[in-house]
Short mmCIF file of C-alpha atoms and ligand atoms in Angstrom, two decimals:
data_model
loop_
_atom_site.label_atom_id
_atom_site.label_comp_id
_atom_site.label_asym_id
_atom_site.label_seq_id
_atom_site.Cartn_x
_atom_site.Cartn_y
_atom_site.Cartn_z
CA MET J 1 0.00 0.00 0.00
CA ALA J 2 1.19 3.50 -0.80
CA VAL J 3 2.73 5.46 2.03
CA VAL J 4 0.24 8.28 1.48
CA GLY J 5 -2.60 5.86 2.25
CA LEU J 6 -0.89 4.63 5.36
CA SER J 7 -0.33 8.18 6.56
CA GLY J 8 -4.02 8.82 6.25
CA ARG J 9 -4.91 5.71 8.23
CA LEU J 10 -2.41 6.48 10.95
CA ALA J 11 -3.79 10.00 11.03
CA ARG J 12 -7.22 8.47 11.66
CA CYS J 13 -5.68 6.49 14.55
CA TYR J 14 -4.57 9.86 15.85
CA CYS J 15 -8.15 11.15 15.72
CA LEU J 16 -9.32 8.11 17.64
CA ARG J 17 -6.79 8.93 20.25
CA ALA J 18 -8.11 12.45 20.59
CA VAL J 19 -11.59 11.05 21.16
CA ARG J 20 -10.28 8.68 23.82
CA SER J 21 -8.66 11.45 25.79
CA SER J 22 -8.81 9.36 28.95
CA LEU J 23 -5.68 7.62 27.64
CA ARG J 24 -3.65 10.50 29.03
CA VAL J 25 -1.94 10.10 32.40
CA PRO J 26 -2.08 12.81 35.04
CA ALA J 27 0.77 15.28 35.31
CA LEU J 28 3.67 14.50 37.62
CA GLN J 29 3.33 15.85 41.11
CA LEU J 30 6.53 16.51 42.98
CA HIS J 31 5.92 16.13 46.68
CA VAL J 32 7.89 18.91 48.23
CA SER J 33 6.88 20.07 51.67
CA LYS J 34 4.83 23.22 51.75
CA THR J 35 5.60 24.73 55.10
CA ALA J 36 4.75 28.23 56.16
CA MET J 37 5.56 30.69 53.39
CA GLY J 38 7.99 33.47 53.71
CA ALA J 39 11.56 32.56 52.77
CA SER J 40 13.25 35.84 51.88
CA GLN J 41 15.31 36.40 48.77
CA LYS J 42 18.33 36.34 51.07
CA ASP J 43 17.35 32.90 52.50
CA PHE J 44 16.91 31.67 48.96
CA GLU J 45 20.30 32.95 47.76
CA SER J 46 21.93 31.47 50.80
CA ALA J 47 20.28 28.10 50.06
CA VAL J 48 21.55 28.29 46.47
CA ASN J 49 25.07 28.72 47.80
CA GLN J 50 24.67 25.93 50.36
CA VAL J 51 23.82 23.46 47.62
CA LYS J 52 27.32 23.94 46.21
CA LEU J 53 28.78 23.02 49.60
CA LEU J 54 26.89 19.77 50.20
CA LYS J 55 29.31 17.03 51.21
CA LYS J 56 27.26 14.27 49.62
CA ASP J 57 25.88 14.13 46.09
CA PRO J 58 22.09 14.23 46.69
CA GLY J 59 21.38 12.05 43.64
CA ASN J 60 19.66 12.78 40.35
CA GLU J 61 16.11 12.85 41.66
CA VAL J 62 16.83 15.49 44.25
CA LYS J 63 18.92 17.46 41.76
CA LEU J 64 15.94 17.47 39.41
CA LYS J 65 13.71 18.77 42.21
CA LEU J 66 16.22 21.47 43.04
CA TYR J 67 16.50 22.46 39.40
CA ALA J 68 12.73 22.66 38.98
CA LEU J 69 12.18 24.67 42.14
CA TYR J 70 15.03 27.03 41.28
CA LYS J 71 13.61 27.70 37.82
CA GLN J 72 10.10 28.15 39.22
CA ALA J 73 11.34 30.49 41.95
CA THR J 74 13.38 32.62 39.54
CA GLU J 75 11.43 32.46 36.26
CA GLY J 76 7.94 31.26 37.20
CA PRO J 77 6.06 28.50 35.34
CA CYS J 78 7.90 26.52 32.68
CA ASN J 79 8.18 28.71 29.58
CA THR J 80 10.49 26.81 27.21
CA PRO J 81 9.60 24.35 24.44
CA LYS J 82 9.61 20.67 25.41
CA PRO J 83 12.93 19.05 24.41
CA GLY J 84 12.85 16.21 21.87
CA LEU J 85 12.06 12.63 22.88
CA PHE J 86 15.67 11.55 22.80
CA ASP J 87 17.17 14.49 24.63
CA LEU J 88 16.72 12.50 27.84
CA ILE J 89 18.46 14.76 30.33
CA ASN J 90 16.93 18.04 29.19
CA LYS J 91 13.55 16.36 28.90
CA ALA J 92 13.79 15.10 32.50
CA LYS J 93 14.65 18.63 33.63
CA TRP J 94 11.85 20.14 31.58
CA ASP J 95 9.37 17.56 32.91
CA ALA J 96 10.34 18.33 36.50
CA TRP J 97 9.94 22.09 35.99
CA ASN J 98 6.75 21.75 33.98
CA ALA J 99 5.26 19.50 36.67
CA LEU J 100 5.30 22.42 39.08
CA GLY J 101 2.53 24.01 37.01
CA ASP J 102 1.47 27.37 38.37
CA LEU J 103 3.16 26.99 41.75
CA PRO J 104 3.75 30.60 42.90
CA LYS J 105 7.34 31.84 42.86
CA GLU J 106 7.27 32.46 46.63
CA THR J 107 6.15 28.89 47.38
CA ALA J 108 8.83 27.50 45.08
CA ARG J 109 11.41 29.66 46.87
CA GLN J 110 10.24 28.40 50.27
CA ASN J 111 10.20 24.78 49.08
CA TYR J 112 13.71 25.18 47.71
CA VAL J 113 14.95 26.53 51.04
CA ASP J 114 13.20 23.68 52.94
CA LEU J 115 14.65 21.06 50.63
CA VAL J 116 18.19 22.41 50.97
CA SER J 117 17.83 22.61 54.72
CA GLY J 118 16.79 18.92 54.81
CA LEU J 119 19.73 18.00 52.59
CA ARG J 120 22.15 19.88 54.78
CA SER J 121 21.09 18.05 57.92
CA SER J 122 21.32 14.64 56.27
CA SER J 123 24.62 15.55 54.62
CA ASP J 124 26.07 16.79 57.91
CA SER J 125 25.06 13.75 59.92
CA SER J 126 27.37 10.75 60.27
CA SER J 127 27.79 8.54 57.23
CA GLN J 128 26.91 5.60 59.51
CA VAL J 129 23.30 6.73 59.60
CA LYS J 130 21.24 4.49 57.34
CA PRO J 131 19.11 6.27 54.77
CA GLU J 132 15.40 6.00 55.36
CA ALA J 133 14.20 2.59 54.18
CA ASP J 134 11.78 2.11 51.31
CA LYS J 135 12.00 5.72 50.24
CA LYS J 136 10.12 6.44 47.07
CA GLN J 137 12.22 8.27 44.51
CA ALA J 138 10.50 11.31 43.05
CA GLY J 139 10.64 12.53 39.50
CA TYR J 140 9.10 9.52 37.75
CA GLU J 141 5.59 9.69 36.40
CA THR J 142 5.10 6.16 35.09
CA LEU J 143 7.24 4.23 37.59
CA VAL J 144 7.46 3.87 41.35
CA ILE J 145 11.05 3.34 42.39
CA THR J 146 12.00 2.34 45.90
CA SER J 147 15.21 1.28 47.59
CA GLU J 148 15.31 -1.03 50.56
CA ASP J 149 17.65 -3.78 51.79
CA HIS J 150 20.07 -3.06 48.91
CA ILE J 151 17.35 -3.78 46.40
CA THR J 152 16.22 -1.17 43.88
CA LYS J 153 12.66 -1.96 42.88
CA ILE J 154 11.31 -0.50 39.64
CA MET J 155 7.54 -0.85 39.57
CA LEU J 156 5.67 -0.20 36.32
CA ASN J 157 2.90 2.08 37.44
CA ARG J 158 0.10 2.58 34.93
CA PRO J 159 -2.27 -0.03 36.38
CA ALA J 160 -5.35 1.50 34.70
CA LYS J 161 -3.66 0.76 31.35
CA LYS J 162 -2.39 -2.64 32.46
CA ASN J 163 1.09 -1.08 32.68
CA ALA J 164 1.33 -0.59 28.92
CA LEU J 165 4.66 1.01 28.01
CA ASN J 166 4.15 4.46 26.55
CA THR J 167 7.13 6.40 25.20
CA GLN J 168 7.54 8.19 28.50
CA MET J 169 7.74 4.89 30.34
CA TYR J 170 10.41 3.58 27.96
CA GLN J 171 12.46 6.68 28.67
CA GLU J 172 11.91 6.60 32.41
CA ILE J 173 12.93 2.93 32.51
CA MET J 174 16.17 3.80 30.72
CA LEU J 175 16.84 6.56 33.25
CA ALA J 176 15.95 4.27 36.16
CA LEU J 177 18.28 1.54 34.91
CA GLU J 178 21.09 4.04 34.47
CA ALA J 179 20.56 5.26 38.07
CA ALA J 180 20.24 1.71 39.46
CA SER J 181 23.47 0.66 37.76
CA LYS J 182 25.26 3.33 39.82
CA ASP J 183 23.43 3.23 43.15
CA ASP J 184 24.47 1.13 46.13
CA SER J 185 21.92 -1.63 45.55
CA THR J 186 23.12 -5.15 44.84
CA ILE J 187 20.17 -6.28 42.73
CA THR J 188 17.49 -4.55 40.66
CA VAL J 189 13.94 -5.79 40.46
CA PHE J 190 11.14 -5.08 37.98
CA THR J 191 7.50 -5.66 38.83
CA GLY J 192 4.07 -4.32 37.91
CA SER J 193 1.45 -2.51 39.94
CA GLY J 194 -2.12 -3.81 39.87
CA ASP J 195 -3.26 -7.02 38.26
CA TYR J 196 -0.92 -7.01 35.24
CA TYR J 197 2.84 -7.18 34.98
CA SER J 198 2.57 -5.32 31.66
CA SER J 199 0.43 -5.37 28.52
CA GLY J 200 3.50 -4.51 26.43
CA ASN J 201 3.90 -1.65 24.02
CA ASP J 202 1.21 0.99 24.46
CA LEU J 203 -0.58 0.83 21.13
CA THR J 204 -1.34 4.54 21.29
CA ASN J 205 2.42 5.04 20.76
CA PHE J 206 1.53 4.68 17.09
CA THR J 207 -0.76 7.66 17.03
CA ASP J 208 1.18 10.91 17.52
CA ILE J 209 2.43 11.50 13.99
CA PRO J 210 5.26 14.08 13.89
CA PRO J 211 5.61 16.66 11.10
CA GLY J 212 8.05 14.30 9.34
CA GLY J 213 5.20 11.80 8.90
CA VAL J 214 4.91 8.09 9.62
CA GLU J 215 8.39 7.29 8.33
CA GLU J 216 9.92 9.62 10.89
CA LYS J 217 7.68 8.10 13.57
CA ALA J 218 8.83 4.61 12.66
CA LYS J 219 12.47 5.69 12.55
CA ASN J 220 12.25 7.30 16.00
CA GLY J 221 10.38 4.25 17.32
CA ALA J 222 13.19 1.98 16.13
CA ILE J 223 15.82 4.17 17.80
CA LEU J 224 13.82 4.18 21.04
CA LEU J 225 13.38 0.41 20.93
CA ARG J 226 17.05 -0.19 20.22
CA ASP J 227 18.23 2.12 23.02
CA PHE J 228 15.72 0.61 25.43
CA VAL J 229 16.78 -2.99 24.82
CA ASP J 230 20.48 -1.99 24.86
CA CYS J 231 20.01 -0.83 28.46
CA PHE J 232 18.92 -4.36 29.45
CA ILE J 233 21.77 -5.99 27.51
CA ASP J 234 24.32 -3.78 29.26
CA PHE J 235 22.83 -3.72 32.77
CA PRO J 236 25.71 -4.74 35.05
CA LYS J 237 23.94 -6.03 38.19
CA PRO J 238 21.68 -9.05 38.67
CA LEU J 239 18.31 -8.15 37.15
CA VAL J 240 15.18 -9.81 38.50
CA ALA J 241 11.61 -9.86 37.15
CA VAL J 242 8.84 -10.36 39.70
CA VAL J 243 6.03 -11.17 37.28
CA ASN J 244 2.91 -10.49 39.33
CA GLY J 245 0.37 -11.07 36.53
CA PRO J 246 -0.04 -11.40 32.76
CA ALA J 247 2.82 -10.19 30.60
CA VAL J 248 2.51 -9.29 26.92
CA GLY J 249 4.82 -8.36 24.05
CA ILE J 250 8.04 -6.55 24.87
CA SER J 251 7.57 -7.13 28.61
CA VAL J 252 7.93 -10.85 27.83
CA THR J 253 10.71 -10.74 25.26
CA VAL J 254 13.17 -8.80 27.41
CA LEU J 255 12.80 -11.47 30.12
CA GLY J 256 15.40 -13.42 28.13
CA LEU J 257 17.88 -10.73 29.23
CA PHE J 258 17.00 -11.00 32.95
CA ASP J 259 18.96 -13.10 35.43
CA LEU J 260 16.00 -14.37 37.48
CA VAL J 261 12.32 -14.51 36.56
CA TYR J 262 9.90 -15.25 39.40
CA ALA J 263 6.26 -15.65 38.41
CA SER J 264 2.95 -15.80 40.22
CA ASP J 265 0.85 -18.76 39.08
CA ARG J 266 -1.57 -16.09 37.80
CA ALA J 267 0.98 -14.83 35.29
CA THR J 268 0.80 -15.62 31.58
CA PHE J 269 3.35 -14.97 28.85
CA HIS J 270 2.08 -13.83 25.47
CA THR J 271 3.90 -12.54 22.38
CA PRO J 272 1.19 -12.04 19.73
CA PHE J 273 3.49 -10.41 17.18
CA SER J 274 1.99 -11.97 14.04
CA HIS J 275 -1.50 -10.99 15.20
CA LEU J 276 -0.27 -7.41 15.34
CA GLY J 277 1.55 -7.55 12.00
CA GLN J 278 4.81 -7.27 13.91
CA THR J 279 7.96 -9.31 14.51
CA PRO J 280 9.97 -10.27 17.61
CA GLU J 281 12.14 -7.80 19.53
CA GLY J 282 14.04 -7.64 22.81
CA CYS J 283 16.58 -10.10 21.31
CA SER J 284 13.95 -12.84 21.65
CA SER J 285 14.63 -14.07 18.09
CA TYR J 286 17.93 -15.24 19.57
CA THR J 287 17.31 -15.74 23.31
CA PHE J 288 14.03 -17.67 23.07
CA PRO J 289 15.27 -20.47 20.76
CA LYS J 290 18.36 -20.65 22.96
CA ILE J 291 16.34 -20.85 26.18
CA MET J 292 13.45 -23.11 25.12
CA GLY J 293 14.53 -24.70 21.84
CA LEU J 294 13.44 -23.75 18.35
CA ALA J 295 10.07 -25.57 18.32
CA LYS J 296 8.71 -23.88 21.45
CA ALA J 297 10.15 -20.48 20.51
CA VAL J 298 8.38 -20.67 17.15
CA GLU J 299 5.06 -21.47 18.86
CA MET J 300 5.40 -18.32 20.94
CA LEU J 301 7.03 -15.88 18.56
CA ILE J 302 5.39 -16.80 15.25
CA PHE J 303 2.09 -18.36 16.30
CA GLY J 304 1.52 -16.27 19.42
CA LYS J 305 0.87 -19.18 21.78
CA LYS J 306 0.14 -17.83 25.25
CA LEU J 307 2.01 -19.74 28.00
CA THR J 308 0.85 -20.28 31.55
CA ALA J 309 3.42 -19.64 34.27
CA GLY J 310 3.88 -23.41 34.64
CA GLU J 311 4.55 -23.79 30.91
CA ALA J 312 6.97 -20.87 30.90
CA TYR J 313 8.80 -22.54 33.78
CA ALA J 314 8.91 -25.88 31.96
CA GLN J 315 10.42 -24.10 28.96
CA GLY J 316 13.09 -22.33 30.97
CA LEU J 317 11.83 -18.76 30.56
CA VAL J 318 10.78 -18.60 34.23
CA THR J 319 13.07 -19.51 37.12
CA GLU J 320 10.35 -20.43 39.62
CA VAL J 321 6.57 -20.20 40.00
CA PHE J 322 4.85 -19.35 43.31
CA PRO J 323 1.19 -19.56 44.35
CA ASP J 324 -0.35 -16.12 43.96
CA SER J 325 -1.53 -16.12 47.60
CA THR J 326 2.05 -16.26 48.93
CA PHE J 327 3.86 -14.83 45.91
CA GLU J 328 4.97 -11.47 47.33
CA LYS J 329 6.02 -12.87 50.70
CA GLU J 330 8.02 -15.78 49.32
CA VAL J 331 9.69 -13.82 46.55
CA TRP J 332 10.74 -10.88 48.69
CA THR J 333 12.07 -13.12 51.45
CA ARG J 334 14.20 -14.84 48.84
CA LEU J 335 15.37 -11.60 47.26
CA LYS J 336 16.25 -9.99 50.58
CA ALA J 337 18.52 -12.95 51.34
CA TYR J 338 20.14 -12.73 47.88
CA SER J 339 20.69 -9.00 48.22
CA LYS J 340 23.04 -9.61 51.15
CA LEU J 341 25.48 -11.52 48.96
CA PRO J 342 28.69 -9.67 48.10
CA ARG J 343 27.94 -7.09 45.48
CA ASN J 344 31.16 -7.26 43.48
CA ALA J 345 31.18 -11.04 43.30
CA MET J 346 27.64 -11.02 41.86
CA ARG J 347 28.49 -8.28 39.38
CA ILE J 348 31.62 -10.00 38.15
CA SER J 349 29.84 -13.36 37.87
CA LYS J 350 27.19 -11.71 35.74
CA GLN J 351 29.92 -10.24 33.56
CA ILE J 352 31.54 -13.63 33.04
CA ILE J 353 28.21 -15.27 32.22
CA ARG J 354 26.91 -12.57 29.90
CA ASN J 355 29.85 -10.70 28.37
CA HIS J 356 30.75 -13.08 25.58
CA GLU J 357 27.23 -12.70 24.15
CA LYS J 358 26.94 -8.93 24.48
CA GLU J 359 28.23 -7.98 21.06
CA LYS J 360 25.97 -10.50 19.40
CA LEU J 361 22.95 -9.31 21.38
CA HIS J 362 23.57 -5.70 20.35
CA ALA J 363 23.73 -6.76 16.70
CA ILE J 364 20.52 -8.78 17.02
CA ASN J 365 18.78 -5.89 18.75
CA ALA J 366 19.80 -3.54 15.93
CA GLU J 367 18.51 -5.96 13.32
CA GLU J 368 15.19 -6.64 15.08
CA SER J 369 14.62 -2.89 15.56
CA SER J 370 15.30 -2.11 11.93
CA ILE J 371 12.96 -4.88 10.74
CA LEU J 372 10.22 -3.52 13.01
CA GLN J 373 10.76 -0.03 11.60
CA GLU J 374 9.56 -1.43 8.26
CA ARG J 375 6.79 -3.54 9.82
CA TRP J 376 5.22 -0.54 11.56
CA LEU J 377 4.54 0.96 8.12
CA SER J 378 2.84 -2.20 6.85
CA ASP J 379 -0.84 -2.60 6.19
CA GLU J 380 -0.95 -5.58 8.54
CA CYS J 381 0.37 -3.59 11.47
CA VAL J 382 -1.67 -0.44 10.81
CA ASN J 383 -4.89 -2.50 10.62
CA ALA J 384 -4.13 -4.33 13.87
CA VAL J 385 -3.43 -1.10 15.73
CA MET J 386 -6.54 0.56 14.30
CA ASN J 387 -8.64 -2.41 15.39
CA PHE J 388 -7.38 -2.14 18.92
CA LEU J 389 -7.81 1.62 19.10
CA SER J 390 -11.34 1.44 17.77
CA GLN J 391 -12.06 -1.12 20.52
CA LYS J 392 -12.91 -3.81 18.00
CA ALA J 393 -10.16 -6.21 18.92
CA LYS J 394 -8.30 -7.40 21.96
CA LEU J 395 -5.72 -10.12 22.19
C1 LIG B 401 5.80 3.58 14.88
C2 LIG B 401 5.77 4.00 16.28
C3 LIG B 401 6.60 3.24 17.24
C4 LIG B 401 6.37 3.70 18.62
C5 LIG B 401 7.36 3.28 19.67
C6 LIG B 401 7.69 1.85 19.70
C7 LIG B 401 8.53 1.48 20.84
C8 LIG B 401 8.94 0.05 20.87
C9 LIG B 401 7.90 -0.96 20.51
C10 LIG B 401 8.35 -2.33 20.76
C11 LIG B 401 7.46 -3.37 20.15
C12 LIG B 401 6.60 -3.96 21.18
C13 LIG B 401 5.64 -4.82 20.86
C14 LIG B 401 4.65 -5.30 21.85
O1 LIG B 401 4.73 -5.13 23.03
S1 LIG B 401 3.33 -6.13 21.17
C15 LIG B 401 2.12 -6.20 22.43
C16 LIG B 401 1.24 -4.99 22.43
N1 LIG B 401 0.17 -5.16 23.39
C17 LIG B 401 -1.07 -5.52 23.06
O2 LIG B 401 -1.40 -5.74 21.92
C18 LIG B 401 -2.07 -5.61 24.19
C19 LIG B 401 -3.32 -4.83 23.89
N2 LIG B 401 -4.24 -4.93 25.00
C20 LIG B 401 -5.20 -5.90 25.11
O3 LIG B 401 -5.33 -6.74 24.27
C21 LIG B 401 -6.05 -5.88 26.34
O4 LIG B 401 -6.09 -4.57 26.84
C22 LIG B 401 -5.52 -6.83 27.46
C23 LIG B 401 -5.71 -8.28 27.00
C24 LIG B 401 -4.03 -6.56 27.76
C25 LIG B 401 -6.32 -6.60 28.75
O5 LIG B 401 -7.71 -6.73 28.49
P1 LIG B 401 -8.77 -6.37 29.66
O6 LIG B 401 -10.12 -6.58 29.08
O7 LIG B 401 -8.42 -7.09 30.91
O8 LIG B 401 -8.51 -4.82 29.97
P2 LIG B 401 -8.80 -3.57 29.01
O9 LIG B 401 -8.57 -3.92 27.59
O10 LIG B 401 -10.11 -2.96 29.37
O11 LIG B 401 -7.58 -2.58 29.42
C26 LIG B 401 -7.73 -1.57 30.40
C27 LIG B 401 -7.27 -0.27 29.78
O12 LIG B 401 -5.88 -0.41 29.42
C28 LIG B 401 -5.72 -0.10 28.03
N3 LIG B 401 -4.63 -0.93 27.50
C29 LIG B 401 -4.33 -2.17 27.83
N4 LIG B 401 -3.26 -2.59 27.14
C30 LIG B 401 -2.91 -1.58 26.34
C31 LIG B 401 -1.88 -1.42 25.37
N5 LIG B 401 -0.97 -2.37 25.12
N6 LIG B 401 -1.79 -0.24 24.72
C32 LIG B 401 -2.66 0.75 24.98
N7 LIG B 401 -3.68 0.66 25.90
C33 LIG B 401 -3.77 -0.51 26.56
C34 LIG B 401 -7.06 -0.43 27.42
O13 LIG B 401 -7.21 0.26 26.21
C35 LIG B 401 -8.00 0.06 28.50
O14 LIG B 401 -8.03 1.47 28.41
P3 LIG B 401 -9.41 2.28 28.66
O15 LIG B 401 -9.82 1.93 30.06
O16 LIG B 401 -9.04 3.69 28.47
O17 LIG B 401 -10.36 1.77 27.63
#
């Protein structure tokens, strides 16, 4: 089919999206204390100077908060154009500032002063003092990230959309993995909030057509996909999936790059690529045949056979299955024990196990992404996405 025709059909998808405006997620709220107003300009300037003297790096999330509050206090509401999708750092800064909405300058100034004062007291106290356990990291809109017992937990958090991965979530996951690779955790865990682990790629990702048209959209999508999967290939610490419910599409394929996959007996594993006019990604065209043998990989990746947790275990994709009633308790007890193992030994072991395949995995990822770039422009794919968006079809 001619590209012009496809553009028109994708444009109609876009209209459908406008109609279904409930697909949008609420704006990020940064939870900064709002104590009594009244920090003077002098207090504010002094706080700005104190930030430079902090003994301990406060971490990226806090730096983003400080940036946003500073901009709000000095310039008012966010007034610059949103950076491009792939300008990750400036986009994170812009998002943090923009999330402050119409917060008055005076409140932002006070919140900045309060935040710096809190940082100073924690920075000044002895390094023996343990950071507050299970502290939620701010700055993420689609994820909830917590750190406790040397475990960084990344929870996909769009339960109303079955944790479908929109472009923002792909980007936030990349940022979260980058941060987790450098923090003091020993292992990193992915899980989902609500009844699903994840329903895979958010099909509304296909709808926002940029000025460059569908080809540009597909090209950007392929770059995003490639960068996203690269982060999993390169992740240096043990990576664990706690699959709390059904998993679909890309949330299943990347499991081949995880080091442990624990599943509730409620979980299912489904890669309906042919149904969607698409092809495998996440390196699954290589990892799945290797893990489960060619015959079973073909059933999943070409014919879209949905596996139960027990079947996924039998085929080696899942490490262990737990009854849903005791899933959380059993899994977290296990993970807390593992997280006490020596960090460097685990990291180096992972390197030895995974490094000789890395180059190959990067090449496979590049190839799968470029094939999908073409697929997304196909009639088969456009029809499948339109069917879903017009509520005619589900998996
Ligand atoms: C060219 C552009 C490229 C863009 C960027 C690309 C980036 C990389 C792409 C990598 C390739 C990945 C491929 C895949 O992951 S393929 C798998 C895609 N997933 C699906 O096809 C699942 C679709 N969803 C369903 O079939 C059903 O929703 C599901 C069976 C999962 C659950 O059904 P149930 O009846 O229990 O619940 P609802 O359908 O009512 O869902 C509740 C709400 O959630 C919305 N939802 C669910 N899943 C998705 C999804 N994947 N994308 C978008 N929205 C989703 C659903 O619409 C409901 O919303 P409303 O309450 O608003 O109606």
